[in-house]
Amino acid sequence: MPGFVTCGPNEALVVSGCCLVNPTIVPGGRVFVWPFIQRAQKLTLNTMTLTIESPKVYTQQGVPISVTGIAQLFFELSILLFVTPKKTSQIQHIARETLEGHQRAIMCTMSVEEIYKDRKVFQASF
């Protein structure tokens, strides 16, 4: 049927356009989209693992270190931020850059000993 858009259980439809004040999010189902008036975008709800690398970060004492971290991105939390059409790779790139910035900001306030010995403080800072 024209106008009906469906998605799988691991996807969500974000419907935007005329007659909608805020985008409508339909996780795993189907929705009617008025052709040429509204638009539906599919986003995956799978958890994505990103490697966050920050080469040559200066600690609180000015010591340069290289840091590699792992982050998991849940798309449920980011759907509203990415209502404009973006590919999964674009969302990954934006998330990676944001997390790298946070990682650098946290590392520059800690000493080498704190980073090495007290990883829970570092994790809690994120």
PDB file of C-alpha atoms in Angstrom:
ATOM      1  CA  MET A   1       0.000   0.000   0.000  1.00  0.00           C
ATOM      2  CA  PRO A   2       1.402   3.406  -0.851  1.00  0.00           C
ATOM      3  CA  GLY A   3       1.877   5.591   2.187  1.00  0.00           C
ATOM      4  CA  PHE A   4       2.506   2.780   4.685  1.00  0.00           C
ATOM      5  CA  VAL A   5       6.122   2.450   5.790  1.00  0.00           C
ATOM      6  CA  THR A   6       7.326  -0.487   7.879  1.00  0.00           C
ATOM      7  CA  CYS A   7      10.473  -1.255   9.799  1.00  0.00           C
ATOM      8  CA  GLY A   8      11.916  -4.254  11.584  1.00  0.00           C
ATOM      9  CA  PRO A   9      12.094  -4.804  15.347  1.00  0.00           C
ATOM     10  CA  ASN A  10      15.649  -3.464  15.487  1.00  0.00           C
ATOM     11  CA  GLU A  11      14.756  -0.240  13.665  1.00  0.00           C
ATOM     12  CA  ALA A  12      12.711   2.878  14.346  1.00  0.00           C
ATOM     13  CA  LEU A  13      10.862   5.140  11.955  1.00  0.00           C
ATOM     14  CA  VAL A  14      11.137   8.883  12.459  1.00  0.00           C
ATOM     15  CA  VAL A  15       8.253  10.625  10.719  1.00  0.00           C
ATOM     16  CA  SER A  16       8.513  14.363  10.146  1.00  0.00           C
ATOM     17  CA  GLY A  17       6.899  16.966   7.959  1.00  0.00           C
ATOM     18  CA  CYS A  18       3.591  18.756   7.605  1.00  0.00           C
ATOM     19  CA  CYS A  19       0.953  18.380  10.355  1.00  0.00           C
ATOM     20  CA  LEU A  20       3.549  17.270  12.944  1.00  0.00           C
ATOM     21  CA  VAL A  21       4.782  19.709  15.569  1.00  0.00           C
ATOM     22  CA  ASN A  22       7.438  17.232  16.757  1.00  0.00           C
ATOM     23  CA  PRO A  23       8.735  14.212  14.850  1.00  0.00           C
ATOM     24  CA  THR A  24       6.909  10.977  15.580  1.00  0.00           C
ATOM     25  CA  ILE A  25       9.046   7.976  16.524  1.00  0.00           C
ATOM     26  CA  VAL A  26       7.699   4.499  15.782  1.00  0.00           C
ATOM     27  CA  PRO A  27       9.987   1.716  17.060  1.00  0.00           C
ATOM     28  CA  GLY A  28       9.558  -1.558  15.185  1.00  0.00           C
ATOM     29  CA  GLY A  29       6.269  -1.279  13.377  1.00  0.00           C
ATOM     30  CA  ARG A  30       4.491   0.564  10.628  1.00  0.00           C
ATOM     31  CA  VAL A  31       3.014   3.989  10.140  1.00  0.00           C
ATOM     32  CA  PHE A  32       1.118   5.866   7.462  1.00  0.00           C
ATOM     33  CA  VAL A  33       3.126   8.655   5.849  1.00  0.00           C
ATOM     34  CA  TRP A  34       1.388  11.173   3.636  1.00  0.00           C
ATOM     35  CA  PRO A  35       3.259  11.066   0.304  1.00  0.00           C
ATOM     36  CA  PHE A  36       5.043  14.323  -0.632  1.00  0.00           C
ATOM     37  CA  ILE A  37       3.922  15.941   2.659  1.00  0.00           C
ATOM     38  CA  GLN A  38       5.680  13.844   5.263  1.00  0.00           C
ATOM     39  CA  ARG A  39       8.831  11.801   5.272  1.00  0.00           C
ATOM     40  CA  ALA A  40       9.942   8.689   7.159  1.00  0.00           C
ATOM     41  CA  GLN A  41      13.542   7.892   7.980  1.00  0.00           C
ATOM     42  CA  LYS A  42      14.710   4.505   9.256  1.00  0.00           C
ATOM     43  CA  LEU A  43      17.283   4.381  12.034  1.00  0.00           C
ATOM     44  CA  THR A  44      18.818   1.265  13.503  1.00  0.00           C
ATOM     45  CA  LEU A  45      18.357   0.592  17.215  1.00  0.00           C
ATOM     46  CA  ASN A  46      21.343  -1.746  17.432  1.00  0.00           C
ATOM     47  CA  THR A  47      24.063  -0.950  19.926  1.00  0.00           C
ATOM     48  CA  MET A  48      27.160   0.305  18.172  1.00  0.00           C
ATOM     49  CA  THR A  49      30.658   0.003  19.627  1.00  0.00           C
ATOM     50  CA  LEU A  50      33.083   2.822  18.846  1.00  0.00           C
ATOM     51  CA  THR A  51      36.828   2.990  19.441  1.00  0.00           C
ATOM     52  CA  ILE A  52      37.764   6.407  20.776  1.00  0.00           C
ATOM     53  CA  GLU A  53      41.419   7.280  20.183  1.00  0.00           C
ATOM     54  CA  SER A  54      43.169  10.354  21.492  1.00  0.00           C
ATOM     55  CA  PRO A  55      46.826  10.389  20.533  1.00  0.00           C
ATOM     56  CA  LYS A  56      49.087  12.771  22.454  1.00  0.00           C
ATOM     57  CA  VAL A  57      46.818  14.064  25.210  1.00  0.00           C
ATOM     58  CA  TYR A  58      48.580  16.194  27.824  1.00  0.00           C
ATOM     59  CA  THR A  59      47.783  15.339  31.441  1.00  0.00           C
ATOM     60  CA  GLN A  60      47.545  17.775  34.343  1.00  0.00           C
ATOM     61  CA  GLN A  61      51.348  17.732  34.736  1.00  0.00           C
ATOM     62  CA  GLY A  62      51.957  18.215  31.013  1.00  0.00           C
ATOM     63  CA  VAL A  63      52.896  14.599  30.308  1.00  0.00           C
ATOM     64  CA  PRO A  64      51.828  13.495  26.799  1.00  0.00           C
ATOM     65  CA  ILE A  65      49.971  10.152  26.727  1.00  0.00           C
ATOM     66  CA  SER A  66      48.000   8.229  24.122  1.00  0.00           C
ATOM     67  CA  VAL A  67      44.562   6.991  25.154  1.00  0.00           C
ATOM     68  CA  THR A  68      42.285   4.452  23.487  1.00  0.00           C
ATOM     69  CA  GLY A  69      38.799   3.916  24.835  1.00  0.00           C
ATOM     70  CA  ILE A  70      35.724   1.923  23.906  1.00  0.00           C
ATOM     71  CA  ALA A  71      32.226   3.426  23.942  1.00  0.00           C
ATOM     72  CA  GLN A  72      28.839   1.968  23.192  1.00  0.00           C
ATOM     73  CA  LEU A  73      26.266   4.141  21.479  1.00  0.00           C
ATOM     74  CA  PHE A  74      22.595   3.423  21.940  1.00  0.00           C
ATOM     75  CA  PHE A  75      20.554   4.885  19.126  1.00  0.00           C
ATOM     76  CA  GLU A  76      17.430   5.149  21.261  1.00  0.00           C
ATOM     77  CA  LEU A  77      19.054   8.084  23.024  1.00  0.00           C
ATOM     78  CA  SER A  78      20.241   9.809  19.880  1.00  0.00           C
ATOM     79  CA  ILE A  79      17.208   9.577  17.624  1.00  0.00           C
ATOM     80  CA  LEU A  80      15.887  13.015  18.476  1.00  0.00           C
ATOM     81  CA  LEU A  81      19.309  14.577  17.874  1.00  0.00           C
ATOM     82  CA  PHE A  82      19.482  13.165  14.359  1.00  0.00           C
ATOM     83  CA  VAL A  83      16.031  13.843  12.931  1.00  0.00           C
ATOM     84  CA  THR A  84      17.584  15.308   9.816  1.00  0.00           C
ATOM     85  CA  PRO A  85      18.557  12.545   7.399  1.00  0.00           C
ATOM     86  CA  LYS A  86      21.969  11.172   8.275  1.00  0.00           C
ATOM     87  CA  LYS A  87      23.564   7.850   7.483  1.00  0.00           C
ATOM     88  CA  THR A  88      24.771   5.560  10.251  1.00  0.00           C
ATOM     89  CA  SER A  89      28.377   6.370   9.336  1.00  0.00           C
ATOM     90  CA  GLN A  90      27.673  10.098   9.776  1.00  0.00           C
ATOM     91  CA  ILE A  91      26.140   9.497  13.200  1.00  0.00           C
ATOM     92  CA  GLN A  92      29.162   7.355  14.157  1.00  0.00           C
ATOM     93  CA  HIS A  93      31.522  10.130  13.063  1.00  0.00           C
ATOM     94  CA  ILE A  94      29.686  12.800  15.076  1.00  0.00           C
ATOM     95  CA  ALA A  95      29.528  10.563  18.164  1.00  0.00           C
ATOM     96  CA  ARG A  96      33.214   9.609  17.888  1.00  0.00           C
ATOM     97  CA  GLU A  97      34.322  13.240  17.595  1.00  0.00           C
ATOM     98  CA  THR A  98      32.162  14.266  20.562  1.00  0.00           C
ATOM     99  CA  LEU A  99      33.451  11.439  22.744  1.00  0.00           C
ATOM    100  CA  GLU A 100      37.072  12.150  21.763  1.00  0.00           C
ATOM    101  CA  GLY A 101      36.596  15.730  22.927  1.00  0.00           C
ATOM    102  CA  HIS A 102      35.155  14.599  26.251  1.00  0.00           C
ATOM    103  CA  GLN A 103      37.976  12.090  26.685  1.00  0.00           C
ATOM    104  CA  ARG A 104      40.607  14.758  26.090  1.00  0.00           C
ATOM    105  CA  ALA A 105      38.884  17.181  28.478  1.00  0.00           C
ATOM    106  CA  ILE A 106      38.824  14.591  31.260  1.00  0.00           C
ATOM    107  CA  MET A 107      42.412  13.446  30.719  1.00  0.00           C
ATOM    108  CA  CYS A 108      43.873  16.950  30.913  1.00  0.00           C
ATOM    109  CA  THR A 109      42.477  17.354  34.449  1.00  0.00           C
ATOM    110  CA  MET A 110      43.996  14.108  35.768  1.00  0.00           C
ATOM    111  CA  SER A 111      47.542  13.058  36.607  1.00  0.00           C
ATOM    112  CA  VAL A 112      49.177   9.991  35.074  1.00  0.00           C
ATOM    113  CA  GLU A 113      48.905   8.184  38.417  1.00  0.00           C
ATOM    114  CA  GLU A 114      45.164   8.920  38.675  1.00  0.00           C
ATOM    115  CA  ILE A 115      44.561   7.687  35.140  1.00  0.00           C
ATOM    116  CA  TYR A 116      46.485   4.481  35.723  1.00  0.00           C
ATOM    117  CA  LYS A 117      45.453   3.620  39.278  1.00  0.00           C
ATOM    118  CA  ASP A 118      41.930   4.952  39.605  1.00  0.00           C
ATOM    119  CA  ARG A 119      40.107   4.037  36.407  1.00  0.00           C
ATOM    120  CA  LYS A 120      36.719   4.147  38.130  1.00  0.00           C
ATOM    121  CA  VAL A 121      37.110   7.890  38.690  1.00  0.00           C
ATOM    122  CA  PHE A 122      37.896   8.284  35.002  1.00  0.00           C
ATOM    123  CA  GLN A 123      34.853   6.201  34.018  1.00  0.00           C
ATOM    124  CA  ALA A 124      32.614   8.155  36.373  1.00  0.00           C
ATOM    125  CA  SER A 125      33.839  11.418  34.799  1.00  0.00           C
ATOM    126  CA  PHE A 126      32.529  10.335  31.422  1.00  0.00           C
TER     127      PHE A 126
END
